[in-house]
Amino acid sequence: MGTGMEHPSRRGVLGGAIAVAAAAAATGGAAVGGTAWAAGQRPRGETPALWREFTKAPYTHPQIPYIGRAGARAGSRHLPRPEVVANVRDYGAKPDGTSDAAPAINRALAEAGANGGGTVLIPPGTYRIDDVIRIAHDNVVLRGAGSARTTLHATKNLTELIGPYGSRYGGDKSSWSWAGGLIWLCPQGRWESLTTAIKAKDWPIEGWTGNKRDEWQTLTTTAPAHRGDRTLKVTDTSRLRKGDLVLLRLADDADHTLLKHMAGGGPGPEAYTWDDKTKLTSYVPYEWPVRITSVKKSTVTLERPLPLDVRPEWDPRLTTHVQALTNAGVEGLTLEAVETPQSPHLLDKGYNGVTFQCAYDCWADDIVVRHVDNGFGLVGASACTLRNTRVAGRGSHHPYFCREGSHDNLIEDFTIEQRTVPAPSGTQLHGINVEGLSSYNVWSRGTMDMGTFDSHRGMPFANVRTDITVNNNGRHGGDAGAGPLFGARFTHWNIRVTNHRAGLMKIDGLAPHSATVGINEVREFDQIDVPDFSGELHSRIELYGTTDVVRPRNLYEAQRASGIGAGHESIRPRMHTMSPTVGN
């Protein structure tokens, strides 16, 4: 049974290594907000007490989450480079900007997938696409010649291509406002089940356990364990192997003790009214995909530390899931939609960019999306990396969205450009969105010329935004039935707010058990929120009124610098998937 003391020596090593990393970050020559500073020229730095505390309890700190293994392949800087197996020109795609290249591109991708994977090249040029580009098989990478050299010009939206997509919560909203992409990384079976349901107007649940959330079977039940443990005692290992991708499933009880735990516990969550938050409670059970790195007798070791306690009252178990997409990516291209006016709020037609769904260990690198309704999406996706991505053009509803229980993702070196045309009346701008119990996601080294840190209700928790410059002019969303804006352990670390607006940036008065560290002086105006929980929030703020003073500057990179989480175990990926059946 996990006790929080399974690996005391490793935890001690981690604390010491992180302390060394902190000292290095305070004196080295790293880049600051995109500017390289030589030693001796840099502004004086200060190390907050919160960082020193974190180094002593990195997996269990009450305000700061451990996110050192976020991203594909546990955050590896070196993503796979599968051999080239196809060139779309050989399948008939023409870079003339006038003939539809989508059939040729999709044939090349499907053939690569059927043959076990590989890289599909798109040479320089502009290719018209009149359909969704689908990356639906493991180990398949779609690679252009670079975002400045290869362009896919999308002429149609998802409403035209698949059909209207209503909300399972009712009303006249379009779910294309937060789902789907014109480049869609989603396993073949999941894609078929989703689009079949949409066409039948049987609006699906979009996550790891099927359209009705019942496509799972129990692999084993587990003993109690603590947040931060990497081992679980289980009752049966007969169906578990090294390399398996499984779901940790935690159900709530009648007193909503799981939701209270996600919120940090204490008088505030105890006094909160949970029963009428029907949209929030529909997000439970909490489902966390994770790979098993070893199985020894009755103990399994996990790729990442547990995100929450594991308690008997939550019926904890490891389960199967729908087929996952793994080790797939898209690289080196621009997706440009035909320029149309932005739609009224929640009525998007689906000129969407790149979306990952039921994907694990997948990535995007050097991708620009332009003139899109929604830019980059993570929907029931985990352990994915979005690197060197940019949202440009006429303005977007959600430049980045992260929802439906997406966990452990890394979005780094990202840019949201200033819109090229004024916003039409009735439209809405969010920013870097997170919602729906999504956890342990990281946004790092970003430039946001517009937008906000959109915690979109649905009580996301343990997410980090670090080393970001933002013109904070967006507004968060989320209806009342989705519950709190924040769960516990949100951290905003080294945030530069150019227009000095506090909303969603300075969160010590909003988010429970959270941290705001190293933010310049800001003030309240425009959308002003009150905390969801009453009483003391147990949140912390340090180095308020400073700019680029906090050391380490980047919380994610400092956690990575410890060495724990920087590597990726050499394991053979396996997925416990199954045909549709009722969960039991």
Coordinates of C-alpha atoms in Angstrom, one line a residue:
M1 CA 0.0 0.0 0.0
G2 CA 1.3 3.5 -0.9
T3 CA 2.1 5.5 2.2
G4 CA 3.8 8.6 0.7
M5 CA 7.2 7.1 1.9
E6 CA 7.7 4.4 -0.8
H7 CA 10.8 6.1 -2.2
P8 CA 12.4 8.3 0.5
S9 CA 15.9 8.1 -0.9
R10 CA 14.6 9.2 -4.4
R11 CA 12.6 12.1 -2.8
G12 CA 15.7 13.2 -0.9
V13 CA 17.8 13.1 -4.1
L14 CA 15.1 15.1 -5.9
G15 CA 14.9 17.7 -3.2
G16 CA 18.7 18.2 -3.3
A17 CA 18.8 18.2 -7.1
I18 CA 16.1 20.7 -7.4
A19 CA 17.9 23.0 -4.9
V20 CA 21.0 22.8 -7.0
A21 CA 18.9 23.6 -10.1
A22 CA 17.4 26.6 -8.3
A23 CA 20.9 27.9 -7.5
A24 CA 21.9 27.4 -11.2
A25 CA 18.7 29.2 -12.4
A26 CA 19.5 32.2 -10.1
T27 CA 23.0 32.6 -11.5
G28 CA 23.2 31.2 -15.0
G29 CA 22.7 32.8 -18.4
A30 CA 19.2 31.5 -19.4
A31 CA 16.9 33.5 -21.6
V32 CA 14.5 35.9 -20.0
G33 CA 11.2 36.5 -21.7
G34 CA 12.9 35.9 -25.1
T35 CA 15.9 38.1 -24.2
A36 CA 19.3 36.5 -23.6
W37 CA 21.2 38.0 -20.7
A38 CA 24.9 37.4 -20.1
A39 CA 26.1 36.7 -16.6
G40 CA 26.6 40.0 -14.7
Q41 CA 24.1 41.9 -16.9
R42 CA 20.9 40.2 -15.7
P43 CA 18.6 41.9 -13.2
R44 CA 18.9 40.8 -9.7
G45 CA 17.0 37.7 -8.8
E46 CA 15.2 36.5 -5.7
T47 CA 14.3 33.0 -4.7
P48 CA 10.9 32.8 -3.0
A49 CA 10.2 30.8 0.2
L50 CA 7.7 28.8 -1.8
W51 CA 10.4 27.4 -4.0
R52 CA 12.6 26.4 -1.1
E53 CA 9.6 24.7 0.5
F54 CA 8.8 22.9 -2.8
T55 CA 12.3 21.4 -3.0
K56 CA 11.7 19.7 0.4
A57 CA 8.3 18.2 -0.7
P58 CA 8.2 18.3 -4.5
Y59 CA 5.4 15.7 -4.9
T60 CA 3.2 16.8 -2.0
H61 CA 3.5 20.6 -1.7
P62 CA 0.2 22.1 -0.8
Q63 CA 0.3 24.9 -3.3
I64 CA 2.7 23.9 -6.1
P65 CA 2.1 20.8 -8.2
Y66 CA 4.9 18.5 -9.5
I67 CA 4.7 18.9 -13.2
G68 CA 8.3 17.8 -14.1
R69 CA 7.1 14.9 -16.3
A70 CA 4.4 16.8 -18.3
G71 CA 4.5 16.3 -22.0
A72 CA 5.0 13.5 -24.5
R73 CA 7.4 10.8 -23.4
A74 CA 7.5 12.2 -19.9
G75 CA 8.6 15.6 -21.3
S76 CA 11.5 14.4 -23.4
R77 CA 13.2 17.1 -25.5
H78 CA 13.8 14.5 -28.2
L79 CA 10.6 13.3 -29.9
P80 CA 10.6 10.3 -32.3
R81 CA 11.8 10.8 -35.9
P82 CA 10.3 7.8 -37.7
E83 CA 11.7 7.1 -41.2
V84 CA 10.0 8.7 -44.2
V85 CA 7.6 6.3 -45.8
A86 CA 5.6 8.5 -48.1
N87 CA 5.5 11.8 -50.0
V88 CA 2.0 13.2 -50.6
R89 CA 3.1 14.3 -54.1
D90 CA 3.4 10.7 -55.0
Y91 CA -0.3 10.2 -54.0
G92 CA -1.4 13.0 -56.3
A93 CA -1.3 16.1 -54.0
K94 CA -0.4 19.2 -55.9
P95 CA 1.0 22.4 -54.3
D96 CA -1.0 24.6 -56.7
G97 CA -3.5 25.9 -54.1
T98 CA -6.4 25.1 -56.3
S99 CA -6.9 21.3 -56.5
D100 CA -8.1 19.4 -53.4
A101 CA -5.1 17.6 -51.8
A102 CA -7.0 16.2 -48.8
P103 CA -7.8 12.8 -50.4
A104 CA -4.1 12.2 -51.3
I105 CA -2.8 13.3 -47.9
N106 CA -5.3 11.1 -46.1
R107 CA -4.5 8.1 -48.3
A108 CA -0.8 8.5 -47.6
L109 CA -1.5 8.8 -43.8
A110 CA -3.8 5.7 -43.8
E111 CA -1.3 3.6 -45.8
A112 CA 1.5 4.6 -43.5
G113 CA -0.6 3.6 -40.5
A114 CA -1.6 0.3 -42.0
N115 CA 2.1 -0.5 -42.6
G116 CA 3.1 0.2 -39.0
G117 CA 3.9 3.9 -39.1
G118 CA 6.4 6.3 -40.5
T119 CA 6.7 9.9 -41.6
V120 CA 4.5 11.3 -44.4
L121 CA 6.1 14.3 -46.1
I122 CA 4.4 17.4 -47.5
P123 CA 6.9 19.3 -49.6
P124 CA 6.9 23.1 -49.8
G125 CA 3.9 24.8 -51.4
T126 CA 0.3 25.6 -50.8
Y127 CA -2.2 22.7 -50.8
R128 CA -5.9 23.2 -50.8
I129 CA -7.8 20.8 -48.5
D130 CA -11.5 20.3 -48.7
D131 CA -11.7 17.7 -45.9
V132 CA -10.4 17.0 -42.4
I133 CA -6.8 15.7 -42.3
R134 CA -6.9 12.7 -40.1
I135 CA -3.9 11.2 -38.2
A136 CA -5.5 8.1 -36.9
H137 CA -2.8 5.5 -36.4
D138 CA 0.1 5.0 -34.0
N139 CA 3.6 6.0 -35.0
V140 CA 2.5 8.2 -37.9
V141 CA 3.9 11.7 -38.3
L142 CA 2.7 14.3 -40.9
R143 CA 5.7 16.6 -41.6
G144 CA 5.7 19.7 -43.8
A145 CA 8.9 21.6 -44.9
G146 CA 8.4 24.1 -42.1
S147 CA 5.6 26.4 -41.1
A148 CA 6.9 29.1 -43.4
R149 CA 7.2 26.8 -46.4
T150 CA 4.2 24.3 -46.3
T151 CA 0.6 25.6 -46.1
L152 CA -2.6 23.7 -46.0
H153 CA -5.4 26.0 -47.1
A154 CA -8.7 24.7 -45.6
T155 CA -11.8 25.7 -47.5
K156 CA -14.6 24.1 -45.4
N157 CA -15.6 23.9 -41.7
L158 CA -16.5 21.0 -39.6
T159 CA -20.2 21.8 -39.8
E160 CA -20.0 21.4 -43.6
L161 CA -17.8 18.3 -43.4
I162 CA -19.3 16.3 -40.6
G163 CA -22.6 18.1 -39.6
P164 CA -24.0 20.3 -36.9
Y165 CA -22.7 19.4 -33.5
G166 CA -25.1 20.3 -30.6
S167 CA -24.2 20.3 -26.9
R168 CA -25.1 17.3 -24.8
Y169 CA -26.0 19.9 -22.1
G170 CA -28.8 21.4 -24.2
G171 CA -29.4 24.7 -25.8
D172 CA -28.5 25.9 -29.3
K173 CA -24.8 25.9 -28.8
S174 CA -22.4 24.4 -31.3
S175 CA -19.9 22.0 -29.8
W176 CA -17.6 22.9 -32.7
S177 CA -16.9 25.8 -30.4
W178 CA -14.7 23.6 -28.3
A179 CA -14.2 20.3 -30.2
G180 CA -12.6 18.9 -33.3
G181 CA -9.9 20.1 -35.7
L182 CA -9.3 20.4 -39.4
I183 CA -6.2 18.4 -38.5
W184 CA -7.5 15.9 -36.1
L185 CA -5.3 13.4 -34.2
C186 CA -7.7 10.8 -33.0
P187 CA -7.6 7.0 -33.1
Q188 CA -9.5 5.5 -36.0
G189 CA -12.1 3.7 -33.9
R190 CA -12.8 6.7 -31.7
W191 CA -13.1 9.0 -34.8
E192 CA -15.7 6.7 -36.3
S193 CA -17.7 6.4 -33.1
L194 CA -17.7 10.2 -32.5
T195 CA -18.6 11.2 -36.1
T196 CA -21.3 8.5 -36.3
A197 CA -22.9 9.8 -33.1
I198 CA -22.7 13.5 -34.3
K199 CA -24.3 12.6 -37.6
A200 CA -27.1 10.8 -35.7
K201 CA -27.4 13.9 -33.4
D202 CA -26.7 11.6 -30.4
W203 CA -24.3 14.0 -28.8
P204 CA -21.4 12.0 -27.4
I205 CA -19.2 12.2 -24.4
E206 CA -15.7 12.7 -25.9
G207 CA -13.2 11.1 -23.5
W208 CA -11.4 7.9 -22.9
T209 CA -14.3 5.6 -22.1
G210 CA -16.7 6.0 -25.0
N211 CA -19.6 8.0 -26.2
K212 CA -21.7 6.9 -23.2
R213 CA -18.7 6.6 -20.9
D214 CA -19.3 2.9 -20.4
E215 CA -16.6 1.3 -22.7
W216 CA -14.3 0.0 -19.9
Q217 CA -13.6 -3.1 -17.9
T218 CA -11.8 -3.4 -14.6
L219 CA -8.2 -4.7 -14.8
T220 CA -7.7 -4.6 -11.0
T221 CA -8.7 -2.7 -7.9
T222 CA -6.1 -0.9 -5.9
A223 CA -5.2 -0.3 -2.3
P224 CA -5.1 3.2 -0.8
A225 CA -2.2 5.5 -1.7
H226 CA -1.1 9.1 -1.4
R227 CA -0.8 11.9 -3.9
G228 CA 2.8 11.8 -5.1
D229 CA 3.3 8.1 -4.8
R230 CA 4.6 6.3 -7.9
T231 CA 3.6 2.8 -6.8
L232 CA 0.2 1.2 -6.3
K233 CA -0.6 -2.0 -4.5
V234 CA -3.2 -3.9 -6.6
T235 CA -5.3 -7.0 -6.0
D236 CA -4.5 -8.7 -9.3
T237 CA -1.6 -8.2 -11.8
S238 CA -2.6 -10.9 -14.2
R239 CA -3.7 -8.4 -16.9
L240 CA -1.0 -5.8 -16.2
R241 CA 2.3 -5.7 -18.0
K242 CA 5.2 -3.2 -18.3
G243 CA 4.4 -0.7 -20.9
D244 CA 0.6 -0.9 -20.5
L245 CA -1.4 2.3 -20.8
V246 CA -4.2 2.1 -18.3
L247 CA -6.8 4.4 -16.7
L248 CA -6.8 5.2 -13.0
R249 CA -10.5 5.6 -12.3
L250 CA -11.7 7.4 -9.2
A251 CA -15.5 7.7 -8.6
D252 CA -17.0 10.2 -6.2
D253 CA -19.2 9.4 -3.2
A254 CA -22.5 10.9 -2.0
D255 CA -20.7 13.5 0.1
H256 CA -18.5 14.6 -2.9
T257 CA -15.3 13.9 -1.0
L258 CA -13.4 13.5 -4.2
L259 CA -14.3 16.9 -5.5
K260 CA -13.5 18.4 -2.1
H261 CA -10.1 16.7 -2.2
M262 CA -9.5 18.2 -5.7
A263 CA -10.3 21.6 -4.2
G264 CA -7.8 21.2 -1.4
G265 CA -10.2 20.2 1.4
G266 CA -11.1 22.3 4.4
P267 CA -14.0 24.5 5.5
G268 CA -14.5 26.2 2.1
P269 CA -15.0 23.1 0.0
E270 CA -17.0 21.5 2.9
A271 CA -19.4 24.4 2.8
Y272 CA -19.7 24.6 -1.0
T273 CA -22.9 23.4 -2.6
W274 CA -21.9 20.6 -5.0
D275 CA -25.2 18.8 -5.7
D276 CA -26.6 21.4 -8.1
K277 CA -23.4 21.7 -10.2
T278 CA -24.7 19.1 -12.6
K279 CA -22.3 19.8 -15.4
L280 CA -19.4 19.5 -13.0
T281 CA -20.6 16.2 -11.5
S282 CA -21.0 14.8 -15.0
Y283 CA -17.2 15.1 -15.4
V284 CA -16.7 12.5 -12.6
P285 CA -15.3 9.8 -12.4
Y286 CA -11.9 11.3 -12.7
E287 CA -10.0 9.2 -15.3
W288 CA -6.2 9.6 -15.5
P289 CA -4.3 7.7 -18.3
V290 CA -0.8 6.5 -17.2
R291 CA 1.7 4.0 -18.4
I292 CA 3.0 1.3 -16.2
T293 CA 6.8 1.1 -16.0
S294 CA 7.1 -2.1 -13.9
V295 CA 5.0 -4.9 -12.3
K296 CA 6.5 -6.7 -9.4
K297 CA 4.4 -9.1 -7.4
S298 CA 1.4 -7.1 -6.2
T299 CA 3.0 -3.7 -6.9
V300 CA 2.9 -1.6 -10.1
T301 CA 5.1 1.5 -10.7
L302 CA 3.7 4.3 -12.7
E303 CA 5.2 6.7 -15.2
R304 CA 4.1 9.7 -13.2
P305 CA 3.3 10.4 -9.6
L306 CA -0.3 10.0 -8.5
P307 CA -2.2 13.2 -9.1
L308 CA -4.6 12.7 -6.1
D309 CA -4.9 10.5 -3.1
V310 CA -6.4 7.0 -3.8
R311 CA -9.0 6.2 -1.1
P312 CA -11.3 3.3 -0.7
E313 CA -14.5 5.5 -0.7
W314 CA -13.7 6.4 -4.4
D315 CA -13.8 2.8 -5.6
P316 CA -10.3 3.1 -7.1
R317 CA -9.4 0.8 -9.9
L318 CA -7.2 0.5 -13.0
T319 CA -9.4 0.0 -16.1
T320 CA -9.3 -0.5 -19.9
H321 CA -10.1 2.4 -22.3
V322 CA -11.0 3.0 -25.9
Q323 CA -8.2 2.6 -28.4
A324 CA -5.6 5.3 -27.8
L325 CA -3.5 7.1 -30.4
T326 CA 0.2 7.0 -29.5
N327 CA 3.5 8.3 -30.8
A328 CA 1.9 10.3 -33.6
G329 CA 2.6 13.9 -34.5
V330 CA 2.2 16.8 -36.9
E331 CA 5.2 19.1 -37.7
G332 CA 6.4 22.0 -39.9
L333 CA 3.3 23.5 -41.5
T334 CA 0.7 26.2 -41.5
L335 CA -3.0 25.5 -41.5
E336 CA -4.8 28.5 -42.9
A337 CA -8.6 28.5 -43.0
V338 CA -10.5 30.5 -45.6
E339 CA -11.0 33.9 -43.9
T340 CA -14.5 34.4 -42.7
P341 CA -15.9 36.6 -39.9
Q342 CA -15.7 35.1 -36.4
S343 CA -19.0 33.6 -35.4
P344 CA -21.1 34.7 -32.5
H345 CA -20.2 33.2 -29.1
L346 CA -20.8 29.5 -28.9
L347 CA -22.0 29.2 -32.5
D348 CA -18.7 28.4 -34.1
K349 CA -18.9 26.5 -37.4
G350 CA -15.7 24.7 -36.9
Y351 CA -12.9 26.4 -38.8
N352 CA -10.7 24.8 -36.1
G353 CA -7.0 24.1 -36.2
V354 CA -5.2 21.1 -34.7
T355 CA -6.9 18.9 -32.1
F356 CA -5.7 15.9 -30.1
Q357 CA -8.3 13.5 -28.8
C358 CA -7.8 10.2 -26.9
A359 CA -4.1 10.7 -27.7
Y360 CA -1.1 9.9 -25.5
D361 CA 2.5 10.6 -26.2
C362 CA 1.7 12.7 -29.3
W363 CA 2.9 16.1 -30.4
A364 CA 2.8 19.2 -32.6
D365 CA 5.9 21.1 -33.4
D366 CA 6.4 24.2 -35.6
I367 CA 2.7 24.6 -36.4
V368 CA 0.9 27.9 -37.3
V369 CA -2.9 28.1 -37.5
R370 CA -4.5 31.2 -39.1
H371 CA -8.1 32.5 -39.4
V372 CA -9.4 29.7 -37.2
D373 CA -12.4 29.6 -34.8
N374 CA -10.4 27.6 -32.3
G375 CA -6.7 27.0 -32.5
F376 CA -5.1 24.0 -30.8
G377 CA -7.2 21.6 -28.8
L378 CA -6.7 18.9 -26.2
V379 CA -9.9 16.9 -25.7
G380 CA -9.6 13.8 -23.5
A381 CA -5.9 13.9 -24.4
S382 CA -2.9 13.4 -22.1
A383 CA 0.9 13.4 -22.1
C384 CA 1.1 15.4 -25.4
T385 CA 3.5 18.2 -26.3
L386 CA 2.7 21.3 -28.3
R387 CA 5.9 23.1 -29.1
N388 CA 6.6 26.2 -31.2
T389 CA 2.9 26.8 -32.0
R390 CA 1.3 30.0 -33.1
V391 CA -2.3 31.3 -33.5
A392 CA -2.6 34.1 -36.0
G393 CA -5.1 35.9 -38.3
R394 CA -8.6 37.3 -37.8
G395 CA -9.1 36.2 -34.1
S396 CA -10.2 33.1 -32.3
H397 CA -12.7 32.0 -29.7
H398 CA -10.3 29.6 -28.0
P399 CA -6.8 30.0 -29.3
Y400 CA -5.9 27.0 -27.0
F401 CA -8.4 24.7 -25.3
C402 CA -7.8 21.9 -22.8
R403 CA -10.9 20.0 -21.6
E404 CA -12.8 16.8 -21.1
G405 CA -10.3 15.4 -18.6
S406 CA -7.0 16.2 -20.3
H407 CA -3.9 15.8 -18.1
D408 CA -0.1 16.1 -18.1
N409 CA 0.2 18.0 -21.3
L410 CA 2.9 20.6 -22.2
I411 CA 2.3 23.7 -24.3
E412 CA 5.6 25.5 -24.6
D413 CA 7.0 28.3 -26.8
F414 CA 3.6 29.4 -27.9
T415 CA 2.3 32.6 -29.4
I416 CA -1.2 34.1 -29.7
E417 CA -0.9 37.0 -32.1
Q418 CA -2.9 40.2 -32.1
R419 CA -6.0 39.8 -34.3
T420 CA -5.8 41.3 -37.8
V421 CA -9.4 42.5 -37.9
P422 CA -11.6 44.0 -35.1
A423 CA -13.7 41.5 -33.2
P424 CA -17.3 41.4 -34.5
S425 CA -20.0 42.1 -32.0
G426 CA -21.3 39.2 -30.0
T427 CA -18.0 37.2 -30.2
Q428 CA -15.8 36.2 -27.3
L429 CA -12.1 35.8 -26.8
H430 CA -10.7 33.4 -24.1
G431 CA -7.1 32.5 -24.4
I432 CA -5.3 29.5 -22.9
N433 CA -8.3 27.5 -21.7
V434 CA -8.4 24.7 -19.2
E435 CA -11.6 23.1 -17.8
G436 CA -13.4 19.8 -17.0
L437 CA -11.2 18.4 -14.2
S438 CA -8.1 18.7 -16.4
S439 CA -5.0 18.6 -14.3
Y440 CA -1.2 18.8 -14.3
N441 CA -1.0 20.7 -17.6
V442 CA 1.7 23.3 -18.2
W443 CA 1.8 26.4 -20.4
S444 CA 5.5 27.6 -20.6
R445 CA 7.4 30.4 -22.4
G446 CA 4.4 32.1 -24.1
T447 CA 3.6 35.4 -25.7
M448 CA 0.0 36.3 -25.7
D449 CA -0.8 39.6 -27.6
M450 CA -4.4 39.0 -26.6
G451 CA -6.5 36.6 -24.5
T452 CA -6.4 35.6 -20.9
F453 CA -5.6 32.6 -18.6
D454 CA -9.1 31.1 -19.1
S455 CA -9.9 28.8 -16.2
H456 CA -13.3 27.9 -17.6
R457 CA -15.0 26.4 -14.6
G458 CA -15.4 22.6 -14.3
M459 CA -12.8 22.9 -11.5
P460 CA -9.5 22.2 -13.3
F461 CA -6.7 21.7 -10.7
A462 CA -2.9 21.5 -10.4
N463 CA -2.1 23.4 -13.6
V464 CA 0.9 25.7 -14.1
R465 CA 1.4 28.8 -16.2
T466 CA 5.0 30.0 -16.2
D467 CA 7.2 32.5 -18.0
I468 CA 4.5 34.2 -20.0
T469 CA 3.9 37.7 -21.3
V470 CA 0.3 38.5 -21.7
N471 CA -1.9 41.4 -22.8
N472 CA -4.8 40.4 -20.6
N473 CA -7.8 41.5 -22.6
G474 CA -9.8 38.3 -22.9
R475 CA -12.6 36.9 -20.6
H476 CA -13.0 33.5 -19.1
G477 CA -16.1 31.4 -19.7
G478 CA -18.0 28.6 -18.0
D479 CA -21.6 28.3 -16.8
A480 CA -22.7 28.1 -13.2
G481 CA -23.5 24.4 -13.4
A482 CA -19.8 23.7 -14.1
G483 CA -18.8 24.7 -10.6
P484 CA -15.6 26.4 -9.4
L485 CA -13.1 28.2 -11.6
F486 CA -10.2 26.6 -9.8
G487 CA -9.4 23.5 -7.8
A488 CA -6.2 23.3 -5.7
R489 CA -2.6 23.8 -6.7
F490 CA -2.8 26.3 -9.6
T491 CA 0.5 28.1 -10.0
H492 CA 1.2 31.3 -11.9
W493 CA 5.0 31.8 -11.9
N494 CA 6.8 34.7 -13.6
I495 CA 3.9 36.3 -15.4
R496 CA 4.3 39.7 -17.2
V497 CA 1.0 41.4 -17.6
T498 CA 1.5 44.3 -20.1
N499 CA -1.9 46.0 -19.5
H500 CA -1.8 45.5 -15.7
R501 CA -5.2 43.8 -15.5
A502 CA -5.4 41.4 -12.5
G503 CA -8.2 39.1 -13.6
L504 CA -7.2 35.5 -13.8
M505 CA -3.5 36.4 -13.4
K506 CA -3.2 37.3 -9.7
I507 CA -5.1 34.4 -8.2
D508 CA -4.3 34.5 -4.4
G509 CA -7.8 35.7 -3.8
L510 CA -9.6 33.3 -6.1
A511 CA -7.9 29.9 -6.2
P512 CA -7.7 27.6 -3.2
H513 CA -4.3 26.2 -2.1
S514 CA -2.6 27.9 -5.0
A515 CA 0.4 30.2 -5.7
T516 CA 1.1 33.5 -7.5
V517 CA 4.8 34.1 -7.7
G518 CA 6.7 36.8 -9.6
I519 CA 4.0 39.0 -11.2
N520 CA 4.1 42.7 -11.9
E521 CA 1.7 45.1 -10.2
V522 CA -1.8 44.7 -11.5
R523 CA -5.3 46.0 -10.7
E524 CA -8.9 44.8 -11.1
F525 CA -10.9 46.0 -14.1
D526 CA -13.3 44.5 -16.6
Q527 CA -14.4 41.0 -15.6
I528 CA -14.0 40.7 -11.8
D529 CA -14.5 37.4 -10.0
V530 CA -15.2 36.5 -6.4
P531 CA -13.8 33.2 -4.9
D532 CA -16.0 30.2 -5.2
F533 CA -15.0 28.9 -1.7
S534 CA -15.7 30.8 1.5
G535 CA -13.2 31.4 4.2
E536 CA -9.4 31.1 4.1
L537 CA -8.2 30.0 0.7
H538 CA -4.7 29.0 1.9
S539 CA -3.2 30.5 -1.2
R540 CA 0.1 32.3 -1.4
I541 CA 1.6 35.2 -3.2
E542 CA 5.3 36.2 -3.4
L543 CA 7.4 38.7 -5.3
Y544 CA 4.3 40.7 -6.2
G545 CA 5.1 43.9 -8.1
T546 CA 8.2 42.5 -9.7
T547 CA 9.1 41.6 -13.3
D548 CA 11.5 38.8 -14.1
V549 CA 12.9 38.8 -10.6
V550 CA 11.8 35.4 -9.4
R551 CA 14.4 32.6 -9.5
P552 CA 14.0 30.2 -11.0
R553 CA 12.3 32.0 -13.8
N554 CA 10.5 29.0 -15.3
L555 CA 8.9 26.6 -12.9
Y556 CA 8.6 23.7 -15.3
E557 CA 12.2 23.9 -16.5
A558 CA 13.4 24.1 -12.9
Q559 CA 11.5 21.0 -12.0
R560 CA 12.9 19.3 -15.1
A561 CA 16.5 20.4 -14.2
S562 CA 16.4 18.1 -11.2
G563 CA 16.9 15.2 -13.6
I564 CA 13.8 13.4 -12.2
G565 CA 11.3 13.4 -15.0
A566 CA 13.7 14.5 -17.7
G567 CA 14.2 11.0 -19.1
H568 CA 11.8 8.4 -20.4
E569 CA 11.9 4.8 -19.4
S570 CA 12.6 2.5 -22.3
I571 CA 9.3 0.6 -22.3
R572 CA 7.3 -1.1 -24.9
P573 CA 4.0 0.8 -25.2
R574 CA 0.9 -1.4 -24.7
M575 CA -2.7 -0.2 -24.4
H576 CA -5.5 -2.0 -22.6
T577 CA -8.3 -1.3 -25.1
M578 CA -11.5 -3.1 -25.8
S579 CA -14.7 -3.2 -27.9
P580 CA -17.7 -1.4 -26.5
T581 CA -19.2 -3.0 -23.5
V582 CA -20.7 -1.9 -20.2
G583 CA -18.2 -0.9 -17.5
N584 CA -18.1 -3.1 -14.5

